[in-house]
Coordinates of C-alpha atoms in Angstrom, one line a residue:
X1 CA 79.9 -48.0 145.3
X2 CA 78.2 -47.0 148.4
X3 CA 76.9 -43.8 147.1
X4 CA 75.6 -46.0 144.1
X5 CA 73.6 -48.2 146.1
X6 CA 72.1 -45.3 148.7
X7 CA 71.3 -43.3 145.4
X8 CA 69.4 -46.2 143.7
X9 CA 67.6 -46.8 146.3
X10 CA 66.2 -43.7 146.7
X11 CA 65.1 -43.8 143.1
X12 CA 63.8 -47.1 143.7
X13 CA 61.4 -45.9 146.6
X14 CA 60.7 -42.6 144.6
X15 CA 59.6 -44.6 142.1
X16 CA 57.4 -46.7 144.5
X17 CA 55.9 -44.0 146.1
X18 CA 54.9 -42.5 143.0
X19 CA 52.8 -45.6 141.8
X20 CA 51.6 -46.1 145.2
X21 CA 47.8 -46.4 145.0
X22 CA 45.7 -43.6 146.8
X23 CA 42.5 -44.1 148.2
X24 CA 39.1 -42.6 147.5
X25 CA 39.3 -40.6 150.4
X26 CA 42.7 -39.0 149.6
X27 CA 41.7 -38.5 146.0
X28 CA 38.4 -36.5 147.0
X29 CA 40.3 -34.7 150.0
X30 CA 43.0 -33.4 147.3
X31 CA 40.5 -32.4 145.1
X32 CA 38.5 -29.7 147.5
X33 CA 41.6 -28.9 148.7
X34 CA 43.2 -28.1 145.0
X35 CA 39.4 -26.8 144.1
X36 CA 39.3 -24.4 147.0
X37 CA 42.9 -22.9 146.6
X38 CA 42.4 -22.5 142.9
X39 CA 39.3 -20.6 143.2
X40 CA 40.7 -18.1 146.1
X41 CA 43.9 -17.6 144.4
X42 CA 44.2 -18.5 140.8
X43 CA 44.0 -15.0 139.4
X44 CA 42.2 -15.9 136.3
X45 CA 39.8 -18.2 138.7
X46 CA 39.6 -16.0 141.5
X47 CA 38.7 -13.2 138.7
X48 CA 35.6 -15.6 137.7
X49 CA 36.2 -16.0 134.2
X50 CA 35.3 -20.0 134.6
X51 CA 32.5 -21.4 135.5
X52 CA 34.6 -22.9 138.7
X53 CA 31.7 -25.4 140.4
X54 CA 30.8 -27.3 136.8
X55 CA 35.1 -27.5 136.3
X56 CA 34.7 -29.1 139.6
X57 CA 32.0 -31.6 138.2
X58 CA 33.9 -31.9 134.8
X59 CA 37.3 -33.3 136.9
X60 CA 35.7 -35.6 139.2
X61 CA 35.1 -38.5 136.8
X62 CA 38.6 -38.4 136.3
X63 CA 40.1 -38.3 139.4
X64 CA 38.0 -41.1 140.0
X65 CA 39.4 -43.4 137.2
X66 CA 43.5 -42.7 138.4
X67 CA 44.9 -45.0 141.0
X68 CA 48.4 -43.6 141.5
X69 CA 50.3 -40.5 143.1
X70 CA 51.9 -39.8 139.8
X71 CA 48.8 -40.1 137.4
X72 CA 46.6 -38.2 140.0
X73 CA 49.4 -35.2 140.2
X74 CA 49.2 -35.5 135.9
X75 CA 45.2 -34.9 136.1
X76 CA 45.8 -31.7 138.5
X77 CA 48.5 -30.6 136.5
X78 CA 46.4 -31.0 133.1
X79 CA 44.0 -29.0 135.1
X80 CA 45.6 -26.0 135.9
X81 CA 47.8 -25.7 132.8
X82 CA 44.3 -25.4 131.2
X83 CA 43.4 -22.3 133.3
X84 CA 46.0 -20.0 131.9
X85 CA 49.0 -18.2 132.5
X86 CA 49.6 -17.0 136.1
X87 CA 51.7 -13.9 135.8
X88 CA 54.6 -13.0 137.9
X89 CA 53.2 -10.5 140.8
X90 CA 55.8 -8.5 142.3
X91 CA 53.7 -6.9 144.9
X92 CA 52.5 -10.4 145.9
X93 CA 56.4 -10.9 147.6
X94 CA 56.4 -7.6 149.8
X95 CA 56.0 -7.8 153.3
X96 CA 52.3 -6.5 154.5
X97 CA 52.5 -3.5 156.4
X98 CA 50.0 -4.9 158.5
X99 CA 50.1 -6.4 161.8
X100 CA 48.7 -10.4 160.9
X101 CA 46.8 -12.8 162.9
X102 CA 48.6 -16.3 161.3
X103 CA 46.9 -19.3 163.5
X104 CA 44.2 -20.3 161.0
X105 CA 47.0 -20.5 158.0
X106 CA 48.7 -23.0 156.6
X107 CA 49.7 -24.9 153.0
X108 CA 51.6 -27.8 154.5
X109 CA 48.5 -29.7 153.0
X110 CA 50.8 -28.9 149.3
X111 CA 53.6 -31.1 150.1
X112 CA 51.9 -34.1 151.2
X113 CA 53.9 -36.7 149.2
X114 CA 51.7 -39.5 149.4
X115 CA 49.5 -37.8 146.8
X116 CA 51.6 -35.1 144.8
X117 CA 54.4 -35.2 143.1
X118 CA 57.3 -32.6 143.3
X119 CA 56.1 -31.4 140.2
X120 CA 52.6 -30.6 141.5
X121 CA 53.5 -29.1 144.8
X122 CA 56.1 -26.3 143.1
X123 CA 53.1 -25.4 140.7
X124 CA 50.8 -24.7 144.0
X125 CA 53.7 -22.8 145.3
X126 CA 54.1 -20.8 142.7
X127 CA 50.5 -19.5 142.4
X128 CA 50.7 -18.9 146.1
X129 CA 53.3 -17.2 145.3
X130 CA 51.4 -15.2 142.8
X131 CA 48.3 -15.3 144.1
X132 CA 45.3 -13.2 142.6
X133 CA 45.2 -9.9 145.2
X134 CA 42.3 -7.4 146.2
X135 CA 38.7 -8.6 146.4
X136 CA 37.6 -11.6 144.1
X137 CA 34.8 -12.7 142.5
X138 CA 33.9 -14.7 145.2
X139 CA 35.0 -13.2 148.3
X140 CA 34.4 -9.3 149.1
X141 CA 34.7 -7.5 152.6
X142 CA 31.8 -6.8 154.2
X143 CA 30.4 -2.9 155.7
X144 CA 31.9 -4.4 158.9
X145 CA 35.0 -5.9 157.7
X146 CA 33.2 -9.3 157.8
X147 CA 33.6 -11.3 154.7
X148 CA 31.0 -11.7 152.2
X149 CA 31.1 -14.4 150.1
X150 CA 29.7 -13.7 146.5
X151 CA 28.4 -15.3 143.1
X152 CA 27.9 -18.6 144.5
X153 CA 25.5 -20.5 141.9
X154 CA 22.2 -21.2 144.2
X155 CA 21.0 -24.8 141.8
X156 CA 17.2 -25.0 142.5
X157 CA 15.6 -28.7 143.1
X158 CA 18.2 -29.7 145.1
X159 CA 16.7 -31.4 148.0
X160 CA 19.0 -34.7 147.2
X161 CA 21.2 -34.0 144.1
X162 CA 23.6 -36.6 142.3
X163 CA 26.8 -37.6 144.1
X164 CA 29.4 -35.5 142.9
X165 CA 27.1 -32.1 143.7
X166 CA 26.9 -33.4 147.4
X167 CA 30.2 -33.2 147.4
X168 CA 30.5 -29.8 145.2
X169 CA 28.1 -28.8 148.3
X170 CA 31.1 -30.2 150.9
X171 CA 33.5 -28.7 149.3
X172 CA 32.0 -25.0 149.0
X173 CA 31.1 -24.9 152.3
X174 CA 35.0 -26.4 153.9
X175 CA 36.3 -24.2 151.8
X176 CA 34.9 -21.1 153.0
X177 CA 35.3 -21.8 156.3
X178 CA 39.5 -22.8 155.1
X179 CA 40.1 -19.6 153.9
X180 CA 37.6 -17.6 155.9
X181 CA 36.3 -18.7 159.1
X182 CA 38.2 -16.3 161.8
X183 CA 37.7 -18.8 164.6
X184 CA 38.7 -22.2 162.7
X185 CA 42.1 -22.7 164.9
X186 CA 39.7 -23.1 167.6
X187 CA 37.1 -25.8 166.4
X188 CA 37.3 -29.2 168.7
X189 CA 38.2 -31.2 165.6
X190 CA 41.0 -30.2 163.1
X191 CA 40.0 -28.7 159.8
X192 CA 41.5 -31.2 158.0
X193 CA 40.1 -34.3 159.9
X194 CA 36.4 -32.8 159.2
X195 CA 37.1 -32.9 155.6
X196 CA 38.5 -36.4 155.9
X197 CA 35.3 -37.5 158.0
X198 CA 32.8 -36.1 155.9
X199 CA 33.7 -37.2 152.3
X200 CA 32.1 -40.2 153.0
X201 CA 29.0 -38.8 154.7
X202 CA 28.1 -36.5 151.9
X203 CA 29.5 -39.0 149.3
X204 CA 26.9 -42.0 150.4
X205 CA 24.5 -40.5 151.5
X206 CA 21.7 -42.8 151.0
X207 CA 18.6 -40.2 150.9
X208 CA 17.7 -36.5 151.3
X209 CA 17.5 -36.7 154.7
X210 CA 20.9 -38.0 155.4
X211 CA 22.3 -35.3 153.2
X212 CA 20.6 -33.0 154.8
X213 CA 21.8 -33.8 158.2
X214 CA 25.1 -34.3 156.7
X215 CA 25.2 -30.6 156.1
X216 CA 23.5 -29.7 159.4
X217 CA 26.5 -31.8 161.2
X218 CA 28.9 -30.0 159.1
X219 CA 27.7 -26.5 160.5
X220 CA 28.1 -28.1 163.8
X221 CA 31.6 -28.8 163.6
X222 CA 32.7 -25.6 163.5
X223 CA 31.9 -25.1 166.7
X224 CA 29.8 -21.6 166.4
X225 CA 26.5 -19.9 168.1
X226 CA 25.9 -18.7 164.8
X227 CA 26.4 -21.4 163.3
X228 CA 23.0 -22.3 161.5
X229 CA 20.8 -24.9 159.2
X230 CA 17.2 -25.2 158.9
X231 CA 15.6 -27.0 156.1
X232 CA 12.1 -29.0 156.3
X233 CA 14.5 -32.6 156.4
X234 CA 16.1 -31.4 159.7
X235 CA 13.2 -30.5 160.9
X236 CA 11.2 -33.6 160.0
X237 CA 13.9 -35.7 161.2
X238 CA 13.4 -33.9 164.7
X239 CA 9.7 -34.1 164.5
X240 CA 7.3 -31.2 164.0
X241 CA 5.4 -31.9 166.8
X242 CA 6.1 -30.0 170.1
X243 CA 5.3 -29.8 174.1
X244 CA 4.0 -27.0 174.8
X245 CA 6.5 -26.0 177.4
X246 CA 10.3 -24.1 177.7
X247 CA 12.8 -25.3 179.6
X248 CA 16.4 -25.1 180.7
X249 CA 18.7 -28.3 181.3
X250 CA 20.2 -27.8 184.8
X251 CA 21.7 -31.2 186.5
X252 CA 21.1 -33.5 183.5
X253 CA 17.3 -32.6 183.5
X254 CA 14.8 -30.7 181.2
X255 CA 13.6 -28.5 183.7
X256 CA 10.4 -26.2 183.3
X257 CA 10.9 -22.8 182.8
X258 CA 7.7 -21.5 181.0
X259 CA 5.1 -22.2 178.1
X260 CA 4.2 -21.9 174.3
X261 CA 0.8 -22.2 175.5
X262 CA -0.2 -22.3 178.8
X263 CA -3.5 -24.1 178.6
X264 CA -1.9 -26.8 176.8
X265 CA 0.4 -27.5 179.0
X266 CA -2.2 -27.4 182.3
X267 CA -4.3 -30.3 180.4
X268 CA -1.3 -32.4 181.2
X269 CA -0.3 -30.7 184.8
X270 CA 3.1 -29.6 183.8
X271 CA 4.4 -26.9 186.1
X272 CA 6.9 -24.4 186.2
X273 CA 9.9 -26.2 188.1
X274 CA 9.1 -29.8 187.1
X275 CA 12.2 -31.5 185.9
X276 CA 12.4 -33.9 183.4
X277 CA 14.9 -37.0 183.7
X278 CA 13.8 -38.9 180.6
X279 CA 11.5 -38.7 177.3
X280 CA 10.2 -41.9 176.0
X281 CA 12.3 -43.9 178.5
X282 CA 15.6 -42.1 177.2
X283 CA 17.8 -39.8 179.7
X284 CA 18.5 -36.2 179.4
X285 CA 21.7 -36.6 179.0
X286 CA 21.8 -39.4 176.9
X287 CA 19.3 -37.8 174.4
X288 CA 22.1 -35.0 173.9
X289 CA 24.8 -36.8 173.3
X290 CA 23.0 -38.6 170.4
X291 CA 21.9 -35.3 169.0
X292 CA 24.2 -32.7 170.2
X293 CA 26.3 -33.0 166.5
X294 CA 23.2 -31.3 165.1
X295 CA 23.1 -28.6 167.3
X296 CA 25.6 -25.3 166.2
X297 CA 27.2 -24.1 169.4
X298 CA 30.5 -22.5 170.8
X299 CA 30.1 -23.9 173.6
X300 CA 28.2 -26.5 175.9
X301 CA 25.5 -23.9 177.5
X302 CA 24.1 -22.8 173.9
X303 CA 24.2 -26.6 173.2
X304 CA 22.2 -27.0 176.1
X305 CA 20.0 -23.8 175.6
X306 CA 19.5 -24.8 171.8
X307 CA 18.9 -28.3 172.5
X308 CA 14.8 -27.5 172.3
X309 CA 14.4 -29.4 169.2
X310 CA 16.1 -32.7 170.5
X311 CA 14.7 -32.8 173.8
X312 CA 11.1 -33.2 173.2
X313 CA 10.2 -32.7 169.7
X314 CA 8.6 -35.6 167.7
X315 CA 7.0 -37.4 164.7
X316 CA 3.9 -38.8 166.8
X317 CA 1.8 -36.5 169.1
X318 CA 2.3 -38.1 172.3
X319 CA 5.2 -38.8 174.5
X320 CA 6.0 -40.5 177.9
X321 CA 8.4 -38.4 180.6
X322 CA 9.7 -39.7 183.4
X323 CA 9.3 -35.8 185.9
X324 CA 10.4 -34.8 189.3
X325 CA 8.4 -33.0 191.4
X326 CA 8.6 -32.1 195.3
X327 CA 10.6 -35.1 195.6
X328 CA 9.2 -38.3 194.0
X329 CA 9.9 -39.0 190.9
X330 CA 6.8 -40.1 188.4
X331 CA 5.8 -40.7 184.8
X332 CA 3.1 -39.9 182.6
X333 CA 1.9 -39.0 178.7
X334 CA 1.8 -35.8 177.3
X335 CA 0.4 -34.6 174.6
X336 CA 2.6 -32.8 171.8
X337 CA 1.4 -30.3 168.9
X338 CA 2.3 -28.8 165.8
X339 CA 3.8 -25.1 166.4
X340 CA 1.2 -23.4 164.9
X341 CA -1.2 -24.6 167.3
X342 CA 0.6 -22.9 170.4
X343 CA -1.7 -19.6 171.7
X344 CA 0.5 -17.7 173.3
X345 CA -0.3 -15.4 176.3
X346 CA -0.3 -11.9 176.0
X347 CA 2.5 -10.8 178.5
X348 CA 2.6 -7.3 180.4
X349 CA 5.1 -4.9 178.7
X350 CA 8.3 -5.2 180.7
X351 CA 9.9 -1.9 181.8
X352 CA 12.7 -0.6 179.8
X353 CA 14.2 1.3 182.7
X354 CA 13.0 1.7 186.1
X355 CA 14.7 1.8 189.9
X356 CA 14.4 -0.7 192.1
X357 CA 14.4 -0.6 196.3
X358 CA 17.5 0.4 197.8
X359 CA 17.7 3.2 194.7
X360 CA 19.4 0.8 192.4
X361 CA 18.9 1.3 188.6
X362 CA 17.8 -1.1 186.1
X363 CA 17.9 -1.3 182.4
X364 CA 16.6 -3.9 180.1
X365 CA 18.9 -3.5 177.2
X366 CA 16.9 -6.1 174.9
X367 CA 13.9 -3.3 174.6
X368 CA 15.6 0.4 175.5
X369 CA 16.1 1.9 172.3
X370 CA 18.8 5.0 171.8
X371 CA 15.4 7.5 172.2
X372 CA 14.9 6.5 175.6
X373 CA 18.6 6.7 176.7
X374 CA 18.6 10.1 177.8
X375 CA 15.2 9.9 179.7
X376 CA 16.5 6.7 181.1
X377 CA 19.8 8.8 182.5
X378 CA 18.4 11.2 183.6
X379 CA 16.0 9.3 185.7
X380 CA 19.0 6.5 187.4
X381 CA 21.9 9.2 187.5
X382 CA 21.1 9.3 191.3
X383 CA 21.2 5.9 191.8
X384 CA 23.8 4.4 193.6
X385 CA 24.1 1.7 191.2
X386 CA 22.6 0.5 188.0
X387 CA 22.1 -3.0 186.5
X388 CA 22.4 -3.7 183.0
X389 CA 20.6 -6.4 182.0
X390 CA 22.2 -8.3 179.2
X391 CA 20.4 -11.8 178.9
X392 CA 18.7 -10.6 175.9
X393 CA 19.6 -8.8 172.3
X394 CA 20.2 -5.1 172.4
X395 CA 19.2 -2.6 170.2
X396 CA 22.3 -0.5 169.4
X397 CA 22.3 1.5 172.6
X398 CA 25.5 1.0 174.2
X399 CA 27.4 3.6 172.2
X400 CA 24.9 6.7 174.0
X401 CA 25.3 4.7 177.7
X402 CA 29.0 5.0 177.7
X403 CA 29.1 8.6 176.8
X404 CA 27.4 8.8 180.2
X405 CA 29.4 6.0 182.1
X406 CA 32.5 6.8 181.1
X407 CA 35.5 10.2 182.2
X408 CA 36.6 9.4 178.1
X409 CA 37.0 7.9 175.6
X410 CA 38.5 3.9 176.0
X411 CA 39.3 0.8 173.7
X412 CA 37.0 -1.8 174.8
X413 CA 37.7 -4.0 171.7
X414 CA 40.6 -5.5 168.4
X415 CA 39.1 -6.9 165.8
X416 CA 41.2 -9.2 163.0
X417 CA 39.3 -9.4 159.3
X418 CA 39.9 -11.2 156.7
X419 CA 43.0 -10.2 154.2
X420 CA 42.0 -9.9 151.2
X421 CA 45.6 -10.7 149.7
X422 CA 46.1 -13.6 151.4
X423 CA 43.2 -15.3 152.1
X424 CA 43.2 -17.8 155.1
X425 CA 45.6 -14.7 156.7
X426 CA 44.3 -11.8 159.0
X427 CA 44.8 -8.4 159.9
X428 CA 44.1 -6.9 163.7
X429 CA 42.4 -4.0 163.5
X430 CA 42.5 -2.2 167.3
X431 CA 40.7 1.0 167.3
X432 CA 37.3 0.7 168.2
X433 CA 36.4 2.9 171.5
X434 CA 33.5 3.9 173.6
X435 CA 32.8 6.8 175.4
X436 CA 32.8 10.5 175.2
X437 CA 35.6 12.2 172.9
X438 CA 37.0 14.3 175.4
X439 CA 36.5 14.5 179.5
X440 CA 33.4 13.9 181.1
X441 CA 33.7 15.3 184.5
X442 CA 29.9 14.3 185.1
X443 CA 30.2 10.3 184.7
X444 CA 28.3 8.0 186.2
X445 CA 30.5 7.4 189.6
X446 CA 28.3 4.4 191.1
X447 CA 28.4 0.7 190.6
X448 CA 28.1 -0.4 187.5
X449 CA 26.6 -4.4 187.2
X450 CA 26.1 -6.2 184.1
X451 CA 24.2 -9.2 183.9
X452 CA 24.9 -12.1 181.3
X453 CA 23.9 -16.0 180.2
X454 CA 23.9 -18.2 177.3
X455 CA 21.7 -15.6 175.8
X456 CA 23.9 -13.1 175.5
X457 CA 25.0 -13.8 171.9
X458 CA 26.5 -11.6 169.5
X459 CA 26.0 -8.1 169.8
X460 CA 25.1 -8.8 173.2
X461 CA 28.6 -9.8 174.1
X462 CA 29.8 -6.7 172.3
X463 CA 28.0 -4.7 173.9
X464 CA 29.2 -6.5 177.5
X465 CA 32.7 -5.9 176.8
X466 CA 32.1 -2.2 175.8
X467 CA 30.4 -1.7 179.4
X468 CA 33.2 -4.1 181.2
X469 CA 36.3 -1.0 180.7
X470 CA 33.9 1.1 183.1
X471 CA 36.0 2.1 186.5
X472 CA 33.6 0.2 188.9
X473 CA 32.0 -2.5 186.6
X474 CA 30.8 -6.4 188.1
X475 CA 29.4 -8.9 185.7
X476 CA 26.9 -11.4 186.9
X477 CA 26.1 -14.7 185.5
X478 CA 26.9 -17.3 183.5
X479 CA 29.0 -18.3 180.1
X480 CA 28.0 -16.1 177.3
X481 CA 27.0 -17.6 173.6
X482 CA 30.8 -17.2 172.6
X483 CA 29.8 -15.6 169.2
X484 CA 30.9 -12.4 168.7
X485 CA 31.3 -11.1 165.8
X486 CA 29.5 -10.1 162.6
X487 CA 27.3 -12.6 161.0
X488 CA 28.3 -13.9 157.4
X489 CA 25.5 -15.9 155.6
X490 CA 25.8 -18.0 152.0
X491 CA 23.8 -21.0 150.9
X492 CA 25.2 -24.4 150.1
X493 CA 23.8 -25.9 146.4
X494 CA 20.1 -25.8 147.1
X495 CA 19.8 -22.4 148.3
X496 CA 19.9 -23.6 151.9
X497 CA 21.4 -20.7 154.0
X498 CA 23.7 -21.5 156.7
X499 CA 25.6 -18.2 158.8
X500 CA 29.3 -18.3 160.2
X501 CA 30.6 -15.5 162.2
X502 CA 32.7 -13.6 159.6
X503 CA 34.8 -11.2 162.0
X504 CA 36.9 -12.1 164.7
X505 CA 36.2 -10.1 168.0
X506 CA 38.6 -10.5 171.0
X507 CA 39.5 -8.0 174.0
X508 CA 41.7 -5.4 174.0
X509 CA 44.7 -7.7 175.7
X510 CA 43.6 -10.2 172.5
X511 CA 41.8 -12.5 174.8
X512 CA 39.5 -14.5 172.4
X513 CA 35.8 -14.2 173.1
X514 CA 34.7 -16.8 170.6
X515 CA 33.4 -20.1 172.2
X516 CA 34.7 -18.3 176.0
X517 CA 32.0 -15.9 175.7
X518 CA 32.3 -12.7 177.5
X519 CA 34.8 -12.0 181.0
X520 CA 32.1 -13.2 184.0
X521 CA 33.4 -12.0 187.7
X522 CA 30.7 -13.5 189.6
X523 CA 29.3 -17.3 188.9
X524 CA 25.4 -17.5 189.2
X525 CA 23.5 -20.2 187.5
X526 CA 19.4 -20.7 188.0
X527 CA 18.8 -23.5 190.2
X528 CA 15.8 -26.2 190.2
X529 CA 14.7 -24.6 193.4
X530 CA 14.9 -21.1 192.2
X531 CA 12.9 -22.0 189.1
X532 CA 10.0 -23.5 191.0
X533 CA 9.7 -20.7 193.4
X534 CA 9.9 -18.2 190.4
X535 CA 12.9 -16.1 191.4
X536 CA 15.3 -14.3 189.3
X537 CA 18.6 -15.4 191.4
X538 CA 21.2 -13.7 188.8
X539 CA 19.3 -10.4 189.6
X540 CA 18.7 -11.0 193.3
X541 CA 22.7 -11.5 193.6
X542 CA 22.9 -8.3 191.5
X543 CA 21.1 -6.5 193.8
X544 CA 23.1 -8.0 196.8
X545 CA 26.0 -6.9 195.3
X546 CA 24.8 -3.6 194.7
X547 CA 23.7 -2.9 198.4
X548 CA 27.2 -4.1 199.6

């Protein structure tokens, strides 16, 4: 009798679950996630014989009308009987012979009871399961093992489209970054809860402009330098006027660092060092935490070194600050422009190589190119140290440096790219070195000093690490951009690009790079004081270290 009772009440609860109501939120969130897994590994979807956005549109309206568990698993079930057979695929059970990097993967999302039934979740298994393998009609590998996403339908005139195609434009976009964003295991907010957050945003969006910032805080979220969005609506809602001034945010303040146009900014006496507290009344601070979700950064310092739009940009040309300068504190209005008006000044052409007092070498890898390499050794070989200065964007040179650095050839970087066969799985890939194939006897035996800041993005923080496995090798600064790695770019609807970085790049010993930014030894950060008196204090510690 007991048995009885414990058995009917768990058919009584199964039975309640199953007509439990589901919210709009948990209807929309199963569909992008059941969208997005169907279209990565379906084989007859992931092949492209549908037209897989407009079956997206077509099943809306009727995951709209259903209001339980059990009818919505019936509409996803309809759904996917209606794409065709899935095949058993015995290679799709063997073990990889790869080594994988698991931390972004997971389908616990398919057993979430609250919305499917059993029925539902053993169907998702099973095309897991037997998943479509190899490159698909939407995702390819790239020339550098990045992913490249493919054939995704651009929609012109779509500066503010119907409801259901702002969320086709959520969906595409968490989606890629489910199955294919390298660095999603290490976004401040889970996956998941981003999806869960932004149905709404994207769903009610009340104008263009707020689903255009919608998709601009999206690209935040994942927490990446390369992150990016421009489109006139983010733009406007920054304003397209401008002072005519660069800065960098040191101690809560917009502090002076040089000029779009100098004359400009001498009609309203701004001066290199002046730090700004407030604009219009509002702190520093305070104006970044309103707008830092717009702004696509791994880490704080590119949030602060991008933050040039939020800071002082506007919709009227004028604009009170609140400035300190040799002590006292004042205010005063400034005038702001349009971009376009800005006349820069022609600057001298910086050295690409050169040696400094004490016989210490310099290079400025943002403008030596791999033709002036072996000038550029031959004239610092004598020096008893050389300074590579990173706080720019190379151009491809550090491959020819370390043939001269280094005694032979060393791994300076592992890699994981995306798997093809399993997408939202990884595989490392270790064996990228630099330096001469076999001994160089005649290396470069003195200090070696790298310099490096929130600049140093990219291929700048490749090239970093490939100088850091030198024998006698300092780096100077600050944190790096955190975003190294190969740049993927694709377009929500609309044809508005956005970029992820599509490879994941760590050290050797599988330290992670992204959002970190590069290994610094020694801590130097421009100060207010150094700014005003126009001193380079990263280099001038450089050069200390060097005559040590």
């Amino acid at each position: 009798m007991r048995k009885f009772l414990l058995l009917l009440s768990v058919l009584i609860m199964q039975a309640a679950l199953a007509n439990m109501p589901v919210t709009e939120t948990q209807k929309l969130e199963a569909t992008a996630r059941i969208w997005g897994f169907l279209k990565y590994y379906h084989p007859q979807v992931a092949a492209g014989k549908f037209n897989w956005d407009q079956k997206l549109i077509d099943i809306l309206p009727e995951v709209e009308k259903v209001q339980t568990k059990e009818a919505l698993s019936e509409v996803y079930i309809k759904w996917i009987d209606g794409l065709g057979e899935v095949p058993v695929c015995k290679k799709c059970g063997k073990p990889s012979k790869e080594e994988l990097f698991e931390k972004n993967f997971s389908m616990a999302w398919m057993q979430d009871t609250h919305v499917f039934t059993d029925a539902l979740t053993a169907k998702l298994k099973y095309i897991e399961a037997n998943r479509h393998l190899g490159v698909s009609y939407y995702a390819g590998m790239g020339k550098a093992d990045n992913i490249e996403i493919k054939n995704e339908p651009v929609y012109k005139d779509f500066e503010y489209p119907e409801k259901n195609y702002r969320l086709l434009s959520l969906f595409r976009y968490w989606n890629i970054i489910e199955y294919f964003f390298p660095y999603k295991y290490v976004t401040d907010q889970k996956w998941d809860d981003v999806l869960t957050e932004m149905i709404p945003k994207f769903k009610d969006a009340p104008d263009a402009q707020h689903y255009h910032l919608a998709m601009l805080e999206l690209v935040a979220k994942i927490n990446d330098s390369h992150g990016y969005l421009v489109t006139q609506l983010t733009n406007q809602y920054f304003g397209f006027y401008w002072a005519p001034v660069t800065f960098s945010i040191i101690d809560g303040k917009a502090v002076i660092t040089g000029f779009y146009d100098e004359e400009k900014a001498k009609q309203d006496d701004l001066r290199i060092g002046d730090a700004i507290t407030h604009v219009n009344g509002v702190a520093i601070n305070d104006i970044l935490k309103e707008k830092s979700r717009y702004i696509p950064a791994s880490n704080p310092a590119v949030q602060k070194r991008d933050a040039y739009f939020s800071i002082f940009n506007g919709s009227s040309d004028k604009a009170e600050v609140t400035f300190e300068r040799d002590g006292k504190s004042a205010r005063k209005e400034i005038t702001r422009y349009m971009r376009k008006e800005f006349k820069g000044k022609e600057k001298k052409p910086a050295d690409k190589y050169k040696v400094l007092e004490g016989n210490i070498g310099y290079v400025n890898m943002g403008i030596i190119e791999t033709s002036d390499v072996a000038a550029a050794i031959k004239k610092l070989s004598g020096c008893k140290a050389v300074i590579f200065d990173i706080r720019n964007y190379p151009q491809g040179t550090m491959y020819a440096f370390g043939q001269w650095l280094l005694p032979e050839s060393r791994n300076f970087v592992s890699f994981i790219k995306p798997d093809v066969n399993y997408p939202g799985k990884y595989i490392w890939v270790n064996s990228y070195n630099v330096g001469p194939r076999g001994k160089n006897k005649r290396s470069y035996k003195g200090k070696v000093i790298v310099l490096v800041n929130e600049t140093t993005q990219s291929h700048a923080e490749f090239t970093a690490m490939s100088l850091q496995v030198g024998d006698n090798v300092t780096t100077i600064g600050s944190q790096t951009a955190g975003a190294d790695g190969n740049v993927t770019p694709f377009s929500f609807p609309g044809g508005y690009e956005t970029w992820m970085t599509g490879l994941g790049v760590f050290y050797p010993d599988r330290t992670e790079t992204q959002r970190r930014g590069v290994k610094v030894d020694v801590q130097v950060l421009p100060t207010i004081a150094g700014i005003k008196a126009g001193k380079d204090e990263v280099l001038e510690k450089a050069i200390e270290l060097a005559n040590e």
